[in-house]
Short mmCIF file of C-alpha atoms in Angstrom, two decimals:
data_model
loop_
_atom_site.label_atom_id
_atom_site.label_comp_id
_atom_site.label_asym_id
_atom_site.label_seq_id
_atom_site.Cartn_x
_atom_site.Cartn_y
_atom_site.Cartn_z
CA MET I 231 55.76 13.76 4.17
CA THR I 232 57.27 10.43 5.50
CA ILE I 233 56.99 8.62 9.01
CA SER I 234 58.60 10.85 11.64
CA LYS I 235 59.38 8.05 14.29
CA HIS I 236 59.06 4.30 14.50
CA PHE I 237 58.59 2.78 17.97
CA ASP I 238 59.66 -1.02 18.17
CA SER I 239 57.94 -1.36 21.53
CA TYR I 240 54.28 -0.29 22.24
CA SER I 241 55.41 0.07 25.87
CA ASP I 242 58.02 2.49 25.02
CA LEU I 243 55.55 4.40 22.77
CA ILE I 244 53.22 4.56 25.98
CA ASP I 245 56.00 5.62 28.38
CA TYR I 246 57.13 8.45 25.74
CA LEU I 247 53.59 9.78 25.28
CA LYS I 248 52.96 9.92 29.11
CA LYS I 249 55.83 12.25 29.50
CA GLN I 250 54.29 14.59 26.79
CA LYS I 251 52.71 17.70 27.85
CA ASP I 252 49.23 19.51 26.67
CA SER I 253 49.88 21.70 23.57
CA VAL I 254 47.80 24.55 25.48
CA ASP I 255 48.38 23.96 29.14
CA ARG I 256 51.89 22.68 29.77
CA THR I 257 51.09 21.92 33.27
CA LYS I 258 48.76 19.11 32.30
CA PRO I 259 49.74 15.79 30.54
CA ARG I 260 48.90 15.25 26.98
CA GLN I 261 45.32 13.89 26.01
CA LEU I 262 45.80 10.22 24.45
CA ASN I 263 42.99 8.94 22.08
CA LEU I 264 42.60 5.61 20.92
CA LEU I 265 41.30 4.25 17.44
CA LEU I 266 40.60 0.73 17.18
CA GLY I 267 40.09 -1.30 13.79
CA ASN I 268 39.43 -4.55 13.08
CA GLY I 269 42.95 -5.73 14.14
CA PHE I 270 41.75 -5.31 17.67
CA SER I 271 39.20 -8.14 17.21
CA VAL I 272 41.46 -10.19 15.16
CA ASN I 273 44.28 -9.98 17.77
CA TYR I 274 41.58 -11.63 20.19
CA SER I 275 40.65 -14.52 17.70
CA SER I 276 41.79 -14.80 13.97
CA SER I 277 39.44 -17.72 13.58
CA ILE I 278 36.44 -15.44 13.95
CA PHE I 279 37.12 -11.81 12.96
CA THR I 280 38.92 -11.83 9.86
CA TYR I 281 37.38 -11.28 6.46
CA LYS I 282 38.28 -14.83 5.53
CA ALA I 283 36.51 -16.46 8.38
CA LEU I 284 33.49 -14.31 7.69
CA ALA I 285 33.73 -14.85 3.94
CA GLU I 286 33.78 -18.88 4.62
CA HIS I 287 30.79 -18.59 6.55
CA VAL I 288 28.74 -16.74 4.13
CA LYS I 289 29.95 -19.12 1.16
CA LYS I 290 28.72 -22.00 3.54
CA ASN I 291 25.22 -20.46 4.59
CA GLY I 292 24.52 -17.58 2.26
CA SER I 293 22.20 -17.51 -0.68
CA GLU I 294 23.29 -18.75 -4.00
CA LEU I 295 23.25 -15.18 -5.48
CA VAL I 296 25.54 -14.10 -2.57
CA LYS I 297 27.68 -17.07 -3.02
CA ASN I 298 28.19 -16.23 -6.77
CA LEU I 299 29.23 -12.76 -5.82
CA PHE I 300 32.21 -14.23 -3.96
CA SER I 301 32.80 -16.74 -6.84
CA SER I 302 32.65 -14.08 -9.74
CA LEU I 303 34.48 -11.28 -7.95
CA LYS I 304 37.12 -13.38 -6.70
CA THR I 305 37.88 -11.60 -3.22
CA GLU I 306 36.85 -12.20 0.50
CA ASN I 307 36.89 -8.48 1.13
CA PHE I 308 33.33 -7.21 1.83
CA GLU I 309 34.07 -3.65 1.26
CA LEU I 310 35.65 -4.20 -2.10
CA ILE I 311 32.54 -6.24 -3.22
CA MET I 312 30.31 -3.66 -1.95
CA GLU I 313 32.31 -1.05 -3.84
CA GLN I 314 32.36 -2.95 -7.14
CA LEU I 315 28.76 -3.55 -6.82
CA ASP I 316 28.02 0.24 -6.47
CA GLN I 317 29.96 0.82 -9.66
CA MET I 318 28.23 -1.72 -11.55
CA ILE I 319 24.92 -0.49 -10.27
CA ALA I 320 25.64 2.95 -11.35
CA VAL I 321 26.63 1.81 -14.90
CA LEU I 322 23.40 -0.65 -15.36
CA SER I 323 21.16 2.25 -13.90
CA SER I 324 22.19 4.40 -16.50
CA ILE I 325 21.05 2.12 -19.39
CA ASN I 326 17.32 1.65 -19.65
CA SER I 327 17.48 -1.62 -21.00
CA LEU I 328 19.54 -2.97 -17.80
CA LYS I 329 17.70 -1.12 -15.05
CA THR I 330 16.29 -4.66 -14.21
CA ALA I 331 19.84 -6.04 -13.78
CA ALA I 332 20.84 -2.91 -11.67
CA GLN I 333 17.78 -3.70 -9.36
CA GLU I 334 18.73 -7.31 -8.93
CA LEU I 335 22.34 -6.17 -8.16
CA THR I 336 21.04 -3.74 -5.29
CA GLU I 337 19.09 -6.68 -3.96
CA ALA I 338 22.12 -8.68 -4.03
CA LYS I 339 24.09 -5.92 -2.15
CA GLU I 340 21.32 -5.86 0.39
CA GLY I 341 21.65 -9.56 0.75
CA LEU I 342 25.21 -9.35 1.15
CA LYS I 343 24.96 -6.94 3.95
CA THR I 344 22.49 -9.27 5.75
CA ALA I 345 24.81 -12.31 5.11
CA LEU I 346 27.74 -10.05 6.66
CA LEU I 347 25.66 -9.37 9.75
CA ASP I 348 24.63 -13.25 10.12
CA ALA I 349 28.12 -14.20 9.75
CA ILE I 350 29.39 -12.02 12.74
CA ARG I 351 26.51 -12.88 14.99
CA ALA I 352 26.90 -16.69 14.18
CA SER I 353 30.44 -16.74 14.64
CA HIS I 354 30.37 -14.33 17.67
CA PRO I 355 31.63 -15.59 21.07
CA GLU I 356 28.26 -16.68 22.90
CA HIS I 357 28.51 -14.42 25.86
CA VAL I 358 30.95 -12.26 27.82
CA PHE I 359 32.46 -15.34 29.89
CA LYS I 360 33.83 -16.96 26.69
CA VAL I 361 36.36 -14.13 27.17
CA THR I 362 38.78 -15.30 29.95
CA GLU I 363 39.37 -13.51 33.08
CA GLN I 364 43.07 -12.82 31.91
CA GLU I 365 42.07 -11.66 28.40
CA ILE I 366 39.54 -9.28 30.06
CA LYS I 367 42.49 -7.94 32.48
CA ASN I 368 44.78 -7.37 29.72
CA CYS I 369 42.41 -5.53 27.37
CA ALA I 370 41.34 -3.47 30.61
CA LYS I 371 44.83 -2.57 31.24
CA PHE I 372 45.59 -1.71 27.62
CA LEU I 373 42.18 0.83 27.65
CA ARG I 374 42.94 2.31 31.09
CA ASP I 375 46.24 4.32 29.60
CA TYR I 376 43.57 6.27 27.36
CA ILE I 377 40.95 6.46 29.98
CA ASN I 378 43.54 7.87 32.60
CA ALA I 379 44.78 10.38 29.96
CA ASN I 380 41.26 12.04 29.66
CA GLY I 381 41.08 10.44 26.07
CA LYS I 382 38.49 9.25 23.88
CA ILE I 383 37.99 5.72 22.40
CA PHE I 384 36.76 5.25 19.02
CA THR I 385 36.15 1.85 17.08
CA THR I 386 35.25 0.80 13.80
CA ASN I 387 34.29 -2.70 14.86
CA TYR I 388 30.66 -4.13 14.82
CA ASP I 389 31.46 -6.91 17.64
CA LEU I 390 30.60 -6.69 21.37
CA LEU I 391 34.38 -7.28 22.45
CA LEU I 392 35.15 -3.60 23.40
CA TYR I 393 31.39 -3.37 25.15
CA TRP I 394 32.14 -6.47 27.13
CA VAL I 395 35.60 -5.41 28.50
CA ILE I 396 34.42 -2.06 29.62
CA ASN I 397 31.55 -3.46 31.42
CA ARG I 398 33.15 -6.59 32.86
CA GLY I 399 37.01 -5.24 33.21
CA LEU I 400 36.79 -1.73 34.45
CA ASN I 401 35.52 -0.39 37.82
CA ASP I 402 32.43 1.98 37.94
CA TYR I 403 34.60 5.20 38.61
CA GLU I 404 36.86 4.66 35.43
CA LYS I 405 34.32 3.11 33.14
CA PRO I 406 34.22 5.27 29.82
CA ASN I 407 30.69 6.86 28.90
CA ASP I 408 29.19 5.64 25.78
CA GLY I 409 26.40 8.21 25.79
CA PHE I 410 23.72 5.77 26.81
CA SER I 411 21.33 5.86 29.97
CA LYS I 412 18.31 4.61 31.47
CA PHE I 413 15.48 7.21 32.36
CA ILE I 414 12.77 6.90 34.71
CA THR I 415 9.32 6.57 32.64
CA ASN I 416 7.01 7.14 35.90
CA PRO I 417 8.38 10.38 37.60
CA GLU I 418 5.03 11.49 38.97
CA GLU I 419 4.32 7.99 40.62
CA VAL I 420 7.87 8.08 42.11
CA ILE I 421 6.99 11.29 43.52
CA LYS I 422 3.95 9.66 45.27
CA GLY I 423 6.29 6.73 46.54
CA GLU I 424 5.85 4.10 44.13
CA VAL I 425 8.81 2.19 42.72
CA PRO I 426 10.78 3.59 39.72
CA GLU I 427 10.47 2.25 36.24
CA TYR I 428 13.10 2.56 33.84
CA SER I 429 13.57 2.94 29.96
CA ASP I 430 15.60 1.14 27.72
CA LEU I 431 19.41 2.32 27.30
CA ILE I 432 18.79 5.35 25.49
CA TRP I 433 21.64 7.56 23.74
CA THR I 434 21.71 11.24 24.21
CA SER I 435 24.13 13.62 22.75
CA LYS I 436 24.01 15.57 26.27
CA GLN I 437 26.01 12.83 27.74
CA PRO I 438 29.82 13.50 28.59
CA GLN I 439 30.44 10.73 26.06
CA ASN I 440 34.14 9.27 25.43
CA VAL I 441 33.58 6.12 23.55
CA PHE I 442 32.16 5.89 20.31
CA ASN I 443 31.16 3.18 17.61
CA LEU I 444 32.16 4.95 14.46
CA HIS I 445 30.48 2.55 12.20
CA GLY I 446 27.67 1.28 14.59
CA GLY I 447 27.65 -1.94 16.24
CA LEU I 448 25.49 -5.26 16.84
CA HIS I 449 24.01 -3.76 20.12
CA ILE I 450 22.97 -0.21 18.80
CA PHE I 451 19.63 0.13 17.12
CA ASP I 452 17.98 3.10 15.62
CA GLU I 453 14.17 3.15 16.42
CA GLY I 454 13.37 6.45 14.76
CA GLY I 455 12.84 8.41 17.48
CA LYS I 456 15.62 7.20 19.57
CA ILE I 457 19.00 5.25 19.44
CA ILE I 458 18.82 2.47 22.04
CA LYS I 459 21.64 -0.01 23.22
CA GLU I 460 20.51 -3.73 23.81
CA THR I 461 21.80 -5.12 26.98
CA TYR I 462 21.74 -8.40 28.95
CA ASN I 463 18.53 -8.10 31.20
CA GLN I 464 18.46 -10.21 34.18
CA LEU I 465 14.85 -9.75 34.85
CA GLU I 466 13.55 -10.47 31.37
CA GLY I 467 16.22 -13.13 30.98
CA GLY I 468 18.30 -14.03 27.82
CA LEU I 469 21.86 -13.37 26.93
CA LEU I 470 22.82 -9.98 25.11
CA LEU I 471 23.49 -11.77 21.83
CA ASP I 472 20.30 -13.74 22.21
CA ARG I 473 18.32 -10.42 22.69
CA ILE I 474 20.17 -8.87 19.65
CA ASN I 475 19.31 -12.03 17.60
CA SER I 476 15.60 -11.89 18.64
CA ARG I 477 15.74 -8.27 17.13
CA LEU I 478 17.44 -9.48 13.89
CA ASP I 479 14.98 -12.35 13.45
CA SER I 480 12.14 -9.78 13.76
CA GLY I 481 13.69 -7.73 11.18
CA ASN I 482 15.03 -4.79 13.29
CA TYR I 483 18.63 -4.26 12.30
CA PRO I 484 21.38 -2.59 14.25
CA ILE I 485 23.30 0.63 13.22
CA PHE I 486 25.71 -1.01 10.69
CA VAL I 487 27.69 0.92 8.20
CA THR I 488 28.87 -1.53 5.34
CA ASP I 489 29.21 0.93 2.48
CA GLY I 490 31.78 0.12 -0.09
CA ASN I 491 33.83 3.30 -0.12
CA GLY I 492 34.62 6.27 2.21
CA ASP I 493 32.24 8.69 0.46
CA LYS I 494 29.34 6.48 0.76
CA LYS I 495 30.22 5.49 4.26
CA LEU I 496 30.49 9.33 5.16
CA LYS I 497 26.89 9.92 3.32
CA HIS I 498 25.41 7.01 5.68
CA ILE I 499 27.24 8.42 8.91
CA ARG I 500 25.70 11.78 8.09
CA ARG I 501 22.32 10.40 7.87
CA ASN I 502 22.22 8.91 11.25
CA ARG I 503 22.57 11.44 14.46
CA TYR I 504 24.30 8.88 16.66
CA LEU I 505 27.11 8.14 13.89
CA SER I 506 27.39 11.85 12.90
CA ASN I 507 27.95 12.78 16.42
CA ALA I 508 30.65 10.25 16.90
CA TYR I 509 32.36 11.33 13.61
CA GLU I 510 32.06 14.83 14.77
CA SER I 511 33.96 13.84 17.86
CA LEU I 512 36.55 12.46 16.29
CA ARG I 513 37.10 15.60 14.07
CA GLU I 514 37.46 17.38 17.65
CA ILE I 515 40.19 15.34 19.38
CA GLN I 516 43.29 16.95 20.67
CA GLY I 517 46.58 15.76 21.91
CA SER I 518 47.63 12.47 20.34
CA LEU I 519 45.82 9.60 18.69
CA ILE I 520 46.96 6.23 18.89
CA VAL I 521 45.66 3.58 16.00
CA PHE I 522 45.62 0.07 16.80
CA GLY I 523 44.38 -2.72 14.24
CA PHE I 524 43.20 -0.05 11.68
CA SER I 525 45.14 -0.07 8.24
CA PHE I 526 43.69 3.14 6.42
CA SER I 527 42.72 1.41 3.36
CA GLU I 528 41.24 3.54 0.45
CA ASN I 529 37.80 2.58 1.82
CA ASP I 530 38.42 4.46 5.17
CA PHE I 531 39.93 7.72 3.92
CA HIS I 532 37.07 9.60 5.55
CA ILE I 533 38.67 8.71 8.99
CA ILE I 534 41.83 10.61 7.72
CA ASP I 535 39.70 13.52 6.73
CA ALA I 536 38.42 13.67 10.26
CA ILE I 537 41.89 13.44 11.74
CA ASN I 538 43.05 16.26 9.35
CA GLN I 539 40.39 18.49 10.60
CA ALA I 540 41.16 17.71 14.19
CA ALA I 541 44.70 18.77 13.24
CA GLY I 542 43.35 22.31 11.89
CA ILE I 543 42.77 21.59 8.08
CA THR I 544 39.30 23.25 7.17
CA SER I 545 37.15 21.83 4.18
CA THR I 546 38.64 24.34 1.83
CA GLY I 547 42.13 23.05 2.77
CA LYS I 548 42.99 26.19 4.80
CA LYS I 549 45.23 25.61 7.89
CA ILE I 550 44.06 26.97 11.37
CA PRO I 551 45.60 26.07 14.70
CA GLY I 552 44.56 22.48 15.70
CA LYS I 553 44.59 20.68 18.84
CA LEU I 554 45.71 17.29 17.51
CA LEU I 555 49.57 17.10 17.28
CA SER I 556 50.47 13.85 16.27
CA VAL I 557 49.24 10.20 15.02
CA TYR I 558 50.72 7.01 16.04
CA ILE I 559 49.74 4.10 13.89
CA GLY I 560 50.26 0.46 14.98
CA VAL I 561 51.89 -1.95 12.15
CA TYR I 562 52.38 -5.52 12.50
CA ASP I 563 55.25 -6.06 9.60
CA GLU I 564 57.32 -4.04 7.31
CA ASN I 565 54.81 -4.11 4.59
CA ALA I 566 52.25 -2.51 6.75
CA LYS I 567 54.93 0.06 7.67
CA ASN I 568 55.80 0.82 3.96
CA TYR I 569 52.03 1.14 3.24
CA ILE I 570 51.61 3.76 5.92
CA ASN I 571 54.61 5.49 4.82
CA SER I 572 53.06 5.63 1.19
CA ILE I 573 49.87 7.56 2.36
CA SER I 574 51.64 9.74 5.11
CA ASP I 575 51.35 12.68 3.20
CA ARG I 576 47.46 12.51 3.30
CA PHE I 577 47.78 13.35 7.04
CA ALA I 578 48.20 16.99 8.23
CA VAL I 579 49.87 15.95 11.44
CA LYS I 580 53.14 14.18 11.97
CA VAL I 581 52.90 10.41 11.30
CA ASN I 582 54.63 7.68 13.39
CA THR I 583 54.36 4.14 13.70
CA PHE I 584 54.77 1.61 16.36
CA ASP I 585 55.06 -2.33 16.35
CA SER I 586 51.49 -3.60 17.28
CA SER I 587 52.47 -7.15 17.71
CA ASN I 588 53.95 -6.75 21.29
CA ALA I 589 50.88 -4.51 22.61
CA GLY I 590 49.54 -7.46 24.70
CA VAL I 591 46.19 -6.27 24.10
CA TRP I 592 44.32 -9.60 24.93
CA HIS I 593 47.11 -12.38 25.29
#
């Protein structure tokens, strides 16, 4: 299979998709879903969110062991380092005399995860108002096409940019639902006339959710019995990032998928009910999927598996009627377009591309 169609303009793509009809009910417009990758954040600031920028921070501030990893493996790609560490750990663990070395590498891998998290929070914009009003408006306009098309928004990013735009750039009636809500903790007292007290923002699968962090995020924490979302609290004080930093400094780490390859990422996802629900929701989308800033590297083929299942391919490879009809993948140059063409046969739906450089997401 090769690329079916290429759009030179993102606006042309959206205009085209808005004219398409639902595959089941032809009186309804087609549902449009959005998958965001790291390019969404890099498009906001390449000096903050690229692997190169994060690696430079780690090299400057990380432990000697972590610095040596970057030096010896000669790459700034965190996922590639993780994958190579996994391979070395597996080999060393199989040899009794080298199990100590395997343990040291396991500790180095955990150190690298922590270093990556530290790099993201250290270089992250301090608060939502560091993002200009115009950038918020531009990004909200970009997201609104998917909200209005009754679609779902998925992101593999860890940062707070999407969270901020949703809260600051969209009206209450059009804000997507990320599944988190506050609950009254003193209902009996409220009945008696007392002031209600509220819980943290707690995630529940019973919400009509349409925003999903596929690989976790800085603001999402697993407290065992509940998944909570950290937020700015005017009464208690402290910016959102300050509150997240307080959690990190106390050893409370967010839900954060940093495994080296797709299989390990999927195992991590399956072990967490929030992540598992997000992945299942991707497997159930219908209509069309637009992909922005996501390169579909070999470490992320589990995402292609989910897309294929949405298109009707079962785990045994059998084809059944699926609801996802097509995928439109943003590319920024000819090399990226050629790469998508080279992996297009992995998809069970029509693969199309569009020029992502003129989408105007932020600027």
